[in-house]
C-alpha cells in the first residue's frame, strides 16, 4: 500500500479510538491506537527517502500512537531504531528524544 493509504487507515483507527475513549472503552481504544500506530509505521516505511519532512512527521506520529496505545516497548523500539536515520530531519529526532524520555 502507499503512504496515503496507510496513513488514511491510521487516521481512521485513531478516530475510532477517540470515540472508544468517549465511551469509556479504554481497552478498545488502546487496541485501535495500536492498529493506528502499525498503519502509521507502514506509512513511514512506504515514504520515499527524499521526502524527509513527511517521513519525520509520520514517524513521530507512529511513536506517539504507540504511546497512546500504552505499548511503550514498541514506541521506544521504533524510536531507537530510527533516530539515527541520516535522512530524518532534526525536528523529528528532537521530538523522538522527547518521547523516549
mmCIF file of C-alpha atoms in Angstrom:
data_model
loop_
_atom_site.group_PDB
_atom_site.id
_atom_site.type_symbol
_atom_site.label_atom_id
_atom_site.label_comp_id
_atom_site.label_asym_id
_atom_site.label_seq_id
_atom_site.Cartn_x
_atom_site.Cartn_y
_atom_site.Cartn_z
ATOM 1 C CA UNK A 1 0.000 0.000 0.000
ATOM 2 C CA UNK A 2 1.038 3.603 -0.458
ATOM 3 C CA UNK A 3 1.830 6.194 2.184
ATOM 4 C CA UNK A 4 -1.569 7.789 1.644
ATOM 5 C CA UNK A 5 -3.489 4.523 2.015
ATOM 6 C CA UNK A 6 -1.603 3.504 5.175
ATOM 7 C CA UNK A 7 -1.889 6.998 6.651
ATOM 8 C CA UNK A 8 -5.632 7.166 5.964
ATOM 9 C CA UNK A 9 -6.071 3.790 7.699
ATOM 10 C CA UNK A 10 -4.139 5.195 10.661
ATOM 11 C CA UNK A 11 -6.309 8.308 10.844
ATOM 12 C CA UNK A 12 -9.460 6.191 10.741
ATOM 13 C CA UNK A 13 -8.275 3.872 13.518
ATOM 14 C CA UNK A 14 -7.165 6.810 15.686
ATOM 15 C CA UNK A 15 -10.559 8.485 15.188
ATOM 16 C CA UNK A 16 -12.312 5.298 16.278
ATOM 17 C CA UNK A 17 -10.007 5.154 19.311
ATOM 18 C CA UNK A 18 -11.131 8.640 20.328
ATOM 19 C CA UNK A 19 -14.754 7.523 20.070
ATOM 20 C CA UNK A 20 -13.958 4.484 22.217
ATOM 21 C CA UNK A 21 -12.392 6.730 24.858
ATOM 22 C CA UNK A 22 -15.504 8.909 24.974
ATOM 23 C CA UNK A 23 -17.481 5.681 25.523
ATOM 24 C CA UNK A 24 -15.105 4.681 28.352
ATOM 25 C CA UNK A 25 -13.982 1.611 26.388
ATOM 26 C CA UNK A 26 -10.304 2.053 27.133
ATOM 27 C CA UNK A 27 -9.217 -1.449 26.115
ATOM 28 C CA UNK A 28 -10.784 -0.993 22.671
ATOM 29 C CA UNK A 29 -9.175 2.446 22.422
ATOM 30 C CA UNK A 30 -5.722 1.005 23.159
ATOM 31 C CA UNK A 31 -6.200 -1.680 20.507
ATOM 32 C CA UNK A 32 -7.332 0.894 17.945
ATOM 33 C CA UNK A 33 -4.367 3.139 18.775
ATOM 34 C CA UNK A 34 -2.092 0.112 18.368
ATOM 35 C CA UNK A 35 -3.617 -0.519 14.934
ATOM 36 C CA UNK A 36 -3.227 3.156 14.025
ATOM 37 C CA UNK A 37 0.425 3.044 15.070
ATOM 38 C CA UNK A 38 1.035 -0.023 12.926
ATOM 39 C CA UNK A 39 -0.548 1.639 9.900
ATOM 40 C CA UNK A 40 1.478 4.792 10.512
ATOM 41 C CA UNK A 41 4.677 2.749 10.838
ATOM 42 C CA UNK A 42 3.962 1.156 7.475
ATOM 43 C CA UNK A 43 3.233 4.610 6.037
ATOM 44 C CA UNK A 44 6.649 5.756 7.310
ATOM 45 C CA UNK A 45 8.312 2.745 5.709
ATOM 46 C CA UNK A 46 6.478 3.387 2.417
ATOM 47 C CA UNK A 47 7.585 7.023 2.226
ATOM 48 C CA UNK A 48 10.210 7.968 -0.346
ATOM 49 C CA UNK A 49 13.502 8.671 1.434
ATOM 50 C CA UNK A 50 13.698 12.072 -0.260
ATOM 51 C CA UNK A 51 10.507 13.223 1.481
ATOM 52 C CA UNK A 52 12.310 13.912 4.738
ATOM 53 C CA UNK A 53 9.669 16.125 6.335
ATOM 54 C CA UNK A 54 6.848 13.682 5.594
ATOM 55 C CA UNK A 55 8.930 10.804 6.932
ATOM 56 C CA UNK A 56 9.738 12.730 10.109
ATOM 57 C CA UNK A 57 6.151 13.732 10.808
ATOM 58 C CA UNK A 58 4.881 10.220 10.071
ATOM 59 C CA UNK A 59 7.476 8.599 12.317
ATOM 60 C CA UNK A 60 6.757 10.891 15.264
ATOM 61 C CA UNK A 61 3.062 10.181 14.757
ATOM 62 C CA UNK A 62 3.649 6.412 14.805
ATOM 63 C CA UNK A 63 5.677 6.573 18.023
ATOM 64 C CA UNK A 64 3.057 8.835 19.629
ATOM 65 C CA UNK A 65 0.276 6.437 18.672
ATOM 66 C CA UNK A 66 2.145 3.517 20.254
ATOM 67 C CA UNK A 67 2.368 5.625 23.436
ATOM 68 C CA UNK A 68 -1.378 6.316 23.305
ATOM 69 C CA UNK A 69 -1.860 2.552 22.993
ATOM 70 C CA UNK A 70 0.284 2.221 26.119
ATOM 71 C CA UNK A 71 2.592 -0.022 24.094
ATOM 72 C CA UNK A 72 5.705 1.629 25.476
ATOM 73 C CA UNK A 73 8.115 -1.095 24.371
ATOM 74 C CA UNK A 74 7.106 -0.760 20.718
ATOM 75 C CA UNK A 75 7.171 3.029 20.929
ATOM 76 C CA UNK A 76 10.672 3.003 22.361
ATOM 77 C CA UNK A 77 11.928 0.319 19.968
ATOM 78 C CA UNK A 78 10.659 2.204 16.914
ATOM 79 C CA UNK A 79 12.123 5.481 18.128
ATOM 80 C CA UNK A 80 15.510 3.968 18.935
ATOM 81 C CA UNK A 81 15.632 2.010 15.674
ATOM 82 C CA UNK A 82 15.027 5.093 13.548
ATOM 83 C CA UNK A 83 16.502 8.022 15.451
ATOM 84 C CA UNK A 84 19.923 7.557 13.847
ATOM 85 C CA UNK A 85 18.487 7.640 10.305
ATOM 86 C CA UNK A 86 20.583 10.247 8.492
ATOM 87 C CA UNK A 87 17.586 11.138 6.297
ATOM 88 C CA UNK A 88 15.432 12.035 9.284
ATOM 89 C CA UNK A 89 15.015 15.790 9.856
ATOM 90 C CA UNK A 90 16.401 17.261 13.058
ATOM 91 C CA UNK A 91 12.953 18.313 14.345
ATOM 92 C CA UNK A 92 11.841 14.671 14.231
ATOM 93 C CA UNK A 93 14.958 13.479 16.039
ATOM 94 C CA UNK A 94 14.338 16.048 18.787
ATOM 95 C CA UNK A 95 10.707 15.020 19.148
ATOM 96 C CA UNK A 96 11.702 11.342 19.278
ATOM 97 C CA UNK A 97 14.199 12.115 22.041
ATOM 98 C CA UNK A 98 11.456 13.891 23.969
ATOM 99 C CA UNK A 99 9.095 10.939 23.529
ATOM 100 C CA UNK A 100 11.731 8.448 24.690
ATOM 101 C CA UNK A 101 12.317 10.440 27.855
#
